PDB file of C-alpha atoms and ligand atoms in Angstrom:
ATOM      1  CA  UNK A 149      20.895  -4.542  11.134  1.00 48.00           C
ATOM      2  CA  UNK A 150      22.163  -6.323   8.184  1.00 47.00           C
ATOM      3  CA  UNK A 151      22.328  -5.624   4.510  1.00 51.00           C
ATOM      4  CA  UNK A 152      25.927  -6.443   3.719  1.00 55.00           C
ATOM      5  CA  UNK A 153      26.588  -5.360   7.297  1.00 55.00           C
ATOM      6  CA  UNK A 154      25.120  -1.874   6.780  1.00 72.00           C
ATOM      7  CA  UNK A 155      22.804  -0.612   9.492  1.00 84.00           C
ATOM      8  CA  UNK A 156      19.900   1.262   7.925  1.00 95.00           C
ATOM      9  CA  UNK A 157      17.975   1.944  11.132  1.00 95.00           C
ATOM     10  CA  UNK A 158      19.246   5.539  11.399  1.00 95.00           C
ATOM     11  CA  UNK A 159      18.357   6.202   7.754  1.00 96.00           C
ATOM     12  CA  UNK A 160      14.887   4.801   8.439  1.00 97.00           C
ATOM     13  CA  UNK A 161      14.549   7.014  11.510  1.00 97.00           C
ATOM     14  CA  UNK A 162      15.451  10.072   9.393  1.00 97.00           C
ATOM     15  CA  UNK A 163      12.837   9.063   6.805  1.00 98.00           C
ATOM     16  CA  UNK A 164      10.167   8.815   9.525  1.00 98.00           C
ATOM     17  CA  UNK A 165      11.185  12.292  10.780  1.00 98.00           C
ATOM     18  CA  UNK A 166      10.812  13.575   7.217  1.00 98.00           C
ATOM     19  CA  UNK A 167       7.316  12.035   6.955  1.00 98.00           C
ATOM     20  CA  UNK A 168       6.315  13.616  10.264  1.00 98.00           C
ATOM     21  CA  UNK A 169       7.628  16.937   8.913  1.00 98.00           C
ATOM     22  CA  UNK A 170       5.403  16.473   5.850  1.00 97.00           C
ATOM     23  CA  UNK A 171       2.404  16.351   8.165  1.00 98.00           C
ATOM     24  CA  UNK A 172       1.932  12.635   8.824  1.00 98.00           C
ATOM     25  CA  UNK A 173       0.802  12.537  12.442  1.00 97.00           C
ATOM     26  CA  UNK A 174      -0.812   9.121  12.997  1.00 97.00           C
ATOM     27  CA  UNK A 175       1.556   7.348  15.435  1.00 96.00           C
ATOM     28  CA  UNK A 176       0.409   3.919  14.183  1.00 97.00           C
ATOM     29  CA  UNK A 177       1.461   4.756  10.617  1.00 98.00           C
ATOM     30  CA  UNK A 178       4.765   6.291  11.723  1.00 98.00           C
ATOM     31  CA  UNK A 179       5.619   3.330  13.935  1.00 97.00           C
ATOM     32  CA  UNK A 180       4.777   0.794  11.208  1.00 97.00           C
ATOM     33  CA  UNK A 181       7.035   2.678   8.792  1.00 97.00           C
ATOM     34  CA  UNK A 182       9.788   2.863  11.405  1.00 97.00           C
ATOM     35  CA  UNK A 183       9.553  -0.922  11.731  1.00 96.00           C
ATOM     36  CA  UNK A 184       9.496  -2.150   8.103  1.00 97.00           C
ATOM     37  CA  UNK A 185      12.910  -2.351   6.422  1.00 97.00           C
ATOM     38  CA  UNK A 186      12.267  -0.846   2.983  1.00 98.00           C
ATOM     39  CA  UNK A 187      15.768  -1.670   1.748  1.00 97.00           C
ATOM     40  CA  UNK A 188      14.861  -5.373   1.819  1.00 97.00           C
ATOM     41  CA  UNK A 189      12.230  -4.800  -0.885  1.00 98.00           C
ATOM     42  CA  UNK A 190      14.458  -3.267  -3.563  1.00 97.00           C
ATOM     43  CA  UNK A 191      17.387  -4.547  -5.575  1.00 96.00           C
ATOM     44  CA  UNK A 192      20.586  -4.537  -3.489  1.00 95.00           C
ATOM     45  CA  UNK A 193      22.094  -1.988  -5.910  1.00 96.00           C
ATOM     46  CA  UNK A 194      19.309   0.441  -4.853  1.00 97.00           C
ATOM     47  CA  UNK A 195      19.447  -0.297  -1.122  1.00 96.00           C
ATOM     48  CA  UNK A 196      21.260   2.944  -0.254  1.00 94.00           C
ATOM     49  CA  UNK A 197      18.395   4.905  -1.892  1.00 97.00           C
ATOM     50  CA  UNK A 198      15.691   2.989  -0.045  1.00 98.00           C
ATOM     51  CA  UNK A 199      15.253   5.667   2.652  1.00 98.00           C
ATOM     52  CA  UNK A 200      14.958   8.612   0.305  1.00 97.00           C
ATOM     53  CA  UNK A 201      11.438   9.823  -0.383  1.00 98.00           C
ATOM     54  CA  UNK A 202      11.370   8.497  -3.945  1.00 97.00           C
ATOM     55  CA  UNK A 203       9.781   5.707  -5.928  1.00 97.00           C
ATOM     56  CA  UNK A 204      12.243   3.104  -7.255  1.00 97.00           C
ATOM     57  CA  UNK A 205      12.066   0.474 -10.012  1.00 97.00           C
ATOM     58  CA  UNK A 206      11.138  -3.066  -8.908  1.00 97.00           C
ATOM     59  CA  UNK A 207      11.190  -4.780 -12.311  1.00 96.00           C
ATOM     60  CA  UNK A 208       8.536  -5.476 -14.990  1.00 96.00           C
ATOM     61  CA  UNK A 209       8.164  -1.708 -15.525  1.00 95.00           C
ATOM     62  CA  UNK A 210       6.650  -1.244 -12.055  1.00 97.00           C
ATOM     63  CA  UNK A 211       7.781   0.857  -9.075  1.00 96.00           C
ATOM     64  CA  UNK A 212       7.753   0.762  -5.295  1.00 97.00           C
ATOM     65  CA  UNK A 213       5.690   3.796  -4.263  1.00 96.00           C
ATOM     66  CA  UNK A 214       7.250   6.889  -2.682  1.00 96.00           C
ATOM     67  CA  UNK A 215       7.272   6.558   1.146  1.00 98.00           C
ATOM     68  CA  UNK A 216       5.567   9.949   1.495  1.00 98.00           C
ATOM     69  CA  UNK A 217       2.653   8.747  -0.635  1.00 98.00           C
ATOM     70  CA  UNK A 218       2.470   5.387   1.183  1.00 98.00           C
ATOM     71  CA  UNK A 219       2.309   7.184   4.543  1.00 98.00           C
ATOM     72  CA  UNK A 220      -0.296   9.664   3.298  1.00 98.00           C
ATOM     73  CA  UNK A 221      -2.546   6.917   1.909  1.00 98.00           C
ATOM     74  CA  UNK A 222      -2.215   4.734   5.016  1.00 98.00           C
ATOM     75  CA  UNK A 223      -3.059   7.680   7.258  1.00 98.00           C
ATOM     76  CA  UNK A 224      -6.174   8.381   5.172  1.00 98.00           C
ATOM     77  CA  UNK A 225      -7.077   4.682   5.212  1.00 98.00           C
ATOM     78  CA  UNK A 226      -6.828   4.411   8.984  1.00 97.00           C
ATOM     79  CA  UNK A 227      -8.541   7.676   9.852  1.00 96.00           C
ATOM     80  CA  UNK A 228     -12.095   6.312  10.363  1.00 95.00           C
ATOM     81  CA  UNK A 229     -10.827   3.505  12.656  1.00 93.00           C
ATOM     82  CA  UNK A 230      -8.476   5.876  14.476  1.00 92.00           C
ATOM     83  CA  UNK A 231     -11.413   8.213  15.123  1.00 92.00           C
ATOM     84  CA  UNK A 232     -13.317   5.319  16.699  1.00 91.00           C
ATOM     85  CA  UNK A 233     -10.222   4.280  18.663  1.00 93.00           C
ATOM     86  CA  UNK A 234     -10.245   0.920  16.877  1.00 93.00           C
ATOM     87  CA  UNK A 235      -7.515  -1.032  15.107  1.00 93.00           C
ATOM     88  CA  UNK A 236      -7.789  -1.330  11.325  1.00 97.00           C
ATOM     89  CA  UNK A 237      -9.690  -4.525  10.448  1.00 97.00           C
ATOM     90  CA  UNK A 238      -9.483  -6.528   7.209  1.00 98.00           C
ATOM     91  CA  UNK A 239      -7.749  -4.733   4.351  1.00 98.00           C
ATOM     92  CA  UNK A 240      -7.623  -5.432   0.603  1.00 99.00           C
ATOM     93  CA  UNK A 241      -4.565  -4.087  -1.234  1.00 98.00           C
ATOM     94  CA  UNK A 242      -4.514  -4.000  -5.035  1.00 98.00           C
ATOM     95  CA  UNK A 243      -0.965  -4.039  -6.431  1.00 98.00           C
ATOM     96  CA  UNK A 244       1.387  -5.992  -4.146  1.00 98.00           C
ATOM     97  CA  UNK A 245       4.405  -5.031  -6.246  1.00 98.00           C
ATOM     98  CA  UNK A 246       7.507  -5.843  -4.210  1.00 98.00           C
ATOM     99  CA  UNK A 247       5.428  -6.282  -1.036  1.00 98.00           C
ATOM    100  CA  UNK A 248       6.638  -3.235   0.900  1.00 98.00           C
ATOM    101  CA  UNK A 249       3.289  -1.529   1.502  1.00 98.00           C
ATOM    102  CA  UNK A 250       1.752  -4.930   2.263  1.00 98.00           C
ATOM    103  CA  UNK A 251       4.316  -5.379   5.064  1.00 98.00           C
ATOM    104  CA  UNK A 252       3.513  -1.928   6.475  1.00 98.00           C
ATOM    105  CA  UNK A 253      -0.225  -2.720   6.308  1.00 98.00           C
ATOM    106  CA  UNK A 254       0.358  -6.023   8.068  1.00 98.00           C
ATOM    107  CA  UNK A 255       1.796  -4.096  11.035  1.00 97.00           C
ATOM    108  CA  UNK A 256      -1.346  -1.922  11.199  1.00 97.00           C
ATOM    109  CA  UNK A 257      -4.310  -4.156  10.350  1.00 98.00           C
ATOM    110  CA  UNK A 258      -5.794  -7.383  11.675  1.00 98.00           C
ATOM    111  CA  UNK A 259      -5.752  -9.121   8.261  1.00 98.00           C
ATOM    112  CA  UNK A 260      -4.319  -8.100   4.875  1.00 98.00           C
ATOM    113  CA  UNK A 261      -5.210  -9.561   1.448  1.00 98.00           C
ATOM    114  CA  UNK A 262      -2.827  -8.264  -1.204  1.00 98.00           C
ATOM    115  CA  UNK A 263      -3.379  -8.925  -4.921  1.00 98.00           C
ATOM    116  CA  UNK A 264      -0.883  -8.724  -7.770  1.00 98.00           C
ATOM    117  CA  UNK A 265      -1.617  -9.435 -11.461  1.00 98.00           C
ATOM    118  CA  UNK A 266       2.029 -10.031 -12.522  1.00 98.00           C
ATOM    119  CA  UNK A 267       3.312 -13.458 -11.546  1.00 98.00           C
ATOM    120  CA  UNK A 268       6.939 -12.228 -11.523  1.00 98.00           C
ATOM    121  CA  UNK A 269       6.165  -9.608  -8.878  1.00 98.00           C
ATOM    122  CA  UNK A 270       3.847 -11.857  -6.885  1.00 98.00           C
ATOM    123  CA  UNK A 271       6.754 -14.325  -6.622  1.00 98.00           C
ATOM    124  CA  UNK A 272       9.227 -11.551  -5.797  1.00 98.00           C
ATOM    125  CA  UNK A 273       6.976 -10.242  -3.014  1.00 98.00           C
ATOM    126  CA  UNK A 274       6.657 -13.761  -1.612  1.00 98.00           C
ATOM    127  CA  UNK A 275      10.481 -14.072  -1.504  1.00 98.00           C
ATOM    128  CA  UNK A 276      10.924 -10.597  -0.009  1.00 98.00           C
ATOM    129  CA  UNK A 277       8.304 -11.212   2.685  1.00 98.00           C
ATOM    130  CA  UNK A 278       9.222 -14.779   3.649  1.00 98.00           C
ATOM    131  CA  UNK A 279      11.817 -13.822   6.337  1.00 96.00           C
ATOM    132  CA  UNK A 280       9.280 -11.574   8.115  1.00 97.00           C
ATOM    133  CA  UNK A 281       6.784 -14.424   8.630  1.00 97.00           C
ATOM    134  CA  UNK A 282       3.727 -12.176   8.649  1.00 98.00           C
ATOM    135  CA  UNK A 283       0.902 -14.570   9.521  1.00 98.00           C
ATOM    136  CA  UNK A 284      -1.875 -12.014   8.872  1.00 98.00           C
ATOM    137  CA  UNK A 285      -0.715 -11.210   5.327  1.00 98.00           C
ATOM    138  CA  UNK A 286      -2.154 -13.192   2.395  1.00 98.00           C
ATOM    139  CA  UNK A 287      -0.603 -12.758  -1.054  1.00 98.00           C
ATOM    140  CA  UNK A 288      -2.893 -13.508  -3.977  1.00 98.00           C
ATOM    141  CA  UNK A 289      -2.050 -13.801  -7.659  1.00 98.00           C
ATOM    142  CA  UNK A 290      -5.041 -12.381  -9.500  1.00 98.00           C
ATOM    143  CA  UNK A 291      -6.743  -9.437 -11.145  1.00 98.00           C
ATOM    144  CA  UNK A 292      -7.382  -6.901  -8.411  1.00 98.00           C
ATOM    145  CA  UNK A 293     -10.060  -5.243 -10.534  1.00 98.00           C
ATOM    146  CA  UNK A 294     -12.393  -8.072  -9.528  1.00 98.00           C
ATOM    147  CA  UNK A 295     -11.281  -7.819  -5.895  1.00 98.00           C
ATOM    148  CA  UNK A 296     -11.281 -10.823  -3.598  1.00 98.00           C
ATOM    149  CA  UNK A 297     -14.851 -11.653  -2.515  1.00 98.00           C
ATOM    150  CA  UNK A 298     -13.737 -14.417  -0.102  1.00 98.00           C
ATOM    151  CA  UNK A 299     -12.153 -11.850   2.217  1.00 97.00           C
ATOM    152  CA  UNK A 300     -15.005  -9.326   1.947  1.00 98.00           C
ATOM    153  CA  UNK A 301     -16.322  -7.163   3.454  1.00 98.00           C
ATOM    154  CA  UNK A 302     -13.188  -5.057   3.958  1.00 98.00           C
ATOM    155  CA  UNK A 303     -12.802  -2.260   6.476  1.00 98.00           C
ATOM    156  CA  UNK A 304     -10.383  -0.690   4.026  1.00 98.00           C
ATOM    157  CA  UNK A 305      -9.342  -1.038   0.378  1.00 98.00           C
ATOM    158  CA  UNK A 306      -6.190   0.547  -1.024  1.00 98.00           C
ATOM    159  CA  UNK A 307      -4.946   0.545  -4.618  1.00 98.00           C
ATOM    160  CA  UNK A 308      -1.360   1.201  -5.718  1.00 98.00           C
ATOM    161  CA  UNK A 309      -2.291   1.501  -9.407  1.00 97.00           C
ATOM    162  CA  UNK A 310      -4.559   4.056 -11.063  1.00 97.00           C
ATOM    163  CA  UNK A 311      -7.453   3.393 -13.433  1.00 95.00           C
ATOM    164  CA  UNK A 312      -9.943   5.500 -15.375  1.00 94.00           C
ATOM    165  CA  UNK A 313     -12.651   4.789 -12.824  1.00 95.00           C
ATOM    166  CA  UNK A 314     -13.098   2.847  -9.593  1.00 97.00           C
ATOM    167  CA  UNK A 315     -14.201  -0.747 -10.249  1.00 98.00           C
ATOM    168  CA  UNK A 316     -17.694  -1.269  -8.819  1.00 98.00           C
ATOM    169  CA  UNK A 317     -16.513  -4.554  -7.259  1.00 98.00           C
ATOM    170  CA  UNK A 318     -14.276  -2.618  -4.844  1.00 98.00           C
ATOM    171  CA  UNK A 319     -17.220  -0.579  -3.589  1.00 98.00           C
ATOM    172  CA  UNK A 320     -19.308  -3.778  -3.309  1.00 98.00           C
ATOM    173  CA  UNK A 321     -16.585  -5.441  -1.223  1.00 98.00           C
ATOM    174  CA  UNK A 322     -16.168  -2.449   1.100  1.00 98.00           C
ATOM    175  CA  UNK A 323     -17.821  -2.822   4.524  1.00 98.00           C
ATOM    176  CA  UNK A 324     -20.365  -0.327   5.792  1.00 97.00           C
ATOM    177  CA  UNK A 325     -18.300   2.354   7.517  1.00 96.00           C
ATOM    178  CA  UNK A 326     -15.289   1.322   5.433  1.00 97.00           C
ATOM    179  CA  UNK A 327     -12.965   3.514   3.403  1.00 98.00           C
ATOM    180  CA  UNK A 328     -11.301   3.141   0.011  1.00 98.00           C
ATOM    181  CA  UNK A 329      -8.171   5.096  -0.987  1.00 98.00           C
ATOM    182  CA  UNK A 330      -6.974   4.933  -4.594  1.00 98.00           C
ATOM    183  CA  UNK A 331      -5.480   6.968  -7.418  1.00 98.00           C
ATOM    184  CA  UNK A 332      -8.042   7.693 -10.161  1.00 97.00           C
ATOM    185  CA  UNK A 333      -7.651   9.476 -13.493  1.00 96.00           C
ATOM    186  CA  UNK A 334      -9.318  12.862 -13.729  1.00 92.00           C
ATOM    187  CA  UNK A 335     -10.770  14.367 -16.901  1.00 88.00           C
ATOM    188  CA  UNK A 336      -7.658  15.606 -18.688  1.00 86.00           C
ATOM    189  CA  UNK A 337      -5.654  12.506 -17.855  1.00 84.00           C
ATOM    190  CA  UNK A 338      -3.970  13.366 -14.564  1.00 93.00           C
ATOM    191  CA  UNK A 339      -4.413  11.193 -11.502  1.00 97.00           C
ATOM    192  CA  UNK A 340      -5.762  12.356  -8.166  1.00 97.00           C
ATOM    193  CA  UNK A 341      -5.906  10.590  -4.850  1.00 98.00           C
ATOM    194  CA  UNK A 342      -9.497   9.601  -4.161  1.00 98.00           C
ATOM    195  CA  UNK A 343     -11.163   8.696  -0.884  1.00 98.00           C
ATOM    196  CA  UNK A 344     -14.549   6.958  -0.816  1.00 98.00           C
ATOM    197  CA  UNK A 345     -16.450   6.359   2.414  1.00 98.00           C
ATOM    198  CA  UNK A 346     -19.308   3.853   2.520  1.00 98.00           C
ATOM    199  CA  UNK A 347     -21.891   5.401   4.817  1.00 97.00           C
ATOM    200  CA  UNK A 348     -25.474   4.433   5.698  1.00 97.00           C
ATOM    201  CA  UNK A 349     -26.629   7.329   3.501  1.00 97.00           C
ATOM    202  CA  UNK A 350     -24.492   6.248   0.535  1.00 98.00           C
ATOM    203  CA  UNK A 351     -21.007   6.573  -0.945  1.00 98.00           C
ATOM    204  CA  UNK A 352     -19.165   9.796  -0.219  1.00 98.00           C
ATOM    205  CA  UNK A 353     -16.276  10.518  -2.609  1.00 97.00           C
ATOM    206  CA  UNK A 354     -13.586  13.189  -2.316  1.00 97.00           C
ATOM    207  CA  UNK A 355     -10.749  14.038  -4.700  1.00 96.00           C
ATOM    208  CA  UNK A 356      -7.512  15.113  -3.027  1.00 97.00           C
ATOM    209  CA  UNK A 357      -4.044  16.007  -4.359  1.00 97.00           C
ATOM    210  CA  UNK A 358      -2.563  14.922  -7.719  1.00 96.00           C
ATOM    211  CA  UNK A 359      -0.487  11.709  -7.673  1.00 96.00           C
ATOM    212  CA  UNK A 360       1.401   9.581 -10.186  1.00 95.00           C
ATOM    213  CA  UNK A 361       0.896   5.808 -10.040  1.00 96.00           C
ATOM    214  CA  UNK A 362       1.471   3.022 -12.561  1.00 96.00           C
ATOM    215  CA  UNK A 363      -1.670   2.077 -14.533  1.00 96.00           C
ATOM    216  CA  UNK A 364      -4.304  -0.321 -13.229  1.00 98.00           C
ATOM    217  CA  UNK A 365      -4.561  -3.115 -15.797  1.00 98.00           C
ATOM    218  CA  UNK A 366      -6.925  -6.058 -16.088  1.00 97.00           C
ATOM    219  CA  UNK A 367      -6.105  -9.743 -16.293  1.00 97.00           C
ATOM    220  CA  UNK A 368      -3.195 -11.800 -14.964  1.00 97.00           C
ATOM    221  CA  UNK A 369       0.138 -11.902 -16.819  1.00 97.00           C
TER     222      UNK A 369
HETATM  223  N1  LIG B 549       2.452  -1.342  -3.140  1.00 90.29           N
HETATM  224  C1  LIG B 549       3.514  -1.696  -4.049  1.00 90.29           C
HETATM  225  C2  LIG B 549       3.497  -0.790  -5.267  1.00 90.29           C
HETATM  226  C3  LIG B 549       3.527  -1.584  -6.523  1.00 90.29           C
HETATM  227  S1  LIG B 549       3.212  -0.687  -8.004  1.00 90.29           S
HETATM  228  C4  LIG B 549       4.851  -1.714  -3.350  1.00 90.29           C
HETATM  229  O1  LIG B 549       4.919  -1.432  -2.154  1.00 90.29           O
HETATM  230  O2  LIG B 549       5.831  -2.087  -3.999  1.00 90.29           O
HETATM  231  C5  LIG B 549       1.580  -1.211  -8.378  1.00 90.29           C
HETATM  232  C6  LIG B 549       1.386  -2.648  -8.727  1.00 90.29           C
HETATM  233  O3  LIG B 549       0.023  -2.811  -9.116  1.00 90.29           O
HETATM  234  C7  LIG B 549       2.222  -3.189  -9.871  1.00 90.29           C
HETATM  235  O4  LIG B 549       3.001  -4.250  -9.410  1.00 90.29           O
HETATM  236  C8  LIG B 549       1.178  -3.674 -10.892  1.00 90.29           C
HETATM  237  O5  LIG B 549       1.529  -4.861 -11.566  1.00 90.29           O
HETATM  238  C9  LIG B 549      -0.027  -3.901  -9.997  1.00 90.29           C
HETATM  239  N2  LIG B 549      -1.324  -3.917 -10.659  1.00 90.29           N
HETATM  240  C10 LIG B 549      -1.786  -3.132 -11.686  1.00 90.29           C
HETATM  241  N3  LIG B 549      -3.051  -3.488 -12.003  1.00 90.29           N
HETATM  242  C11 LIG B 549      -3.408  -4.513 -11.170  1.00 90.29           C
HETATM  243  C12 LIG B 549      -4.573  -5.322 -11.005  1.00 90.29           C
HETATM  244  N4  LIG B 549      -5.669  -5.162 -11.772  1.00 90.29           N
HETATM  245  N5  LIG B 549      -4.563  -6.277 -10.042  1.00 90.29           N
HETATM  246  C13 LIG B 549      -3.482  -6.473  -9.268  1.00 90.29           C
HETATM  247  N6  LIG B 549      -2.348  -5.766  -9.363  1.00 90.29           N
HETATM  248  C14 LIG B 549      -2.311  -4.781 -10.305  1.00 90.29           C
END
């Protein structure tokens, strides 16, 4: 309950039904998205739109990603662990933004390290997440392009911002058997969702559907 007395749980349930209808079938992803209250991560004026399948502004020219894209990426991220019947281990997220996807990840993984380069959003995410008291979620202010070596190796790495190429540091910090999911620019300028698996015989990269994410930038601001 509770955003000015409005109960959003039915709206959230409808959103999860929509995601299932779009082909998301991993019960762990669907249950994490049923649990996390997305309306608490956007401005109160946007709360009634929080359970539509759209991205929304979160300040500083950034956006909270579309729920359909979040679900798709988390399903891809979890697939290798799900196949082994294992829970998702340590995860690195680049682009905390308002903290929504970090909260969903925290419900699915043993440990989550989430990096944001904009101090204003890092602080906002901290405020948004405080009431949930997620002990396995670590928010870091820093340039995600250099990753976070202290938490490495990661079973999974996920980026919510798209660059020209994948930083080599991410692949270095990925565990053997781990998977990276990120938007990457294609020749011609459009972004595509990319999946990279680190296997004993090397990196295996696949390009999937087109996506539209905010740009990956370097440095802290
Ligand atoms: N997952 C977020 C989506 C935020 S949008 C959510 O649920 O709200 C992507 C974010 O990536 C933006 O906040 C942007 O500032 C951040 N970002 C871009 N480049 C980055 C970098 N190199 N390191 C860390 N964060 C970065």
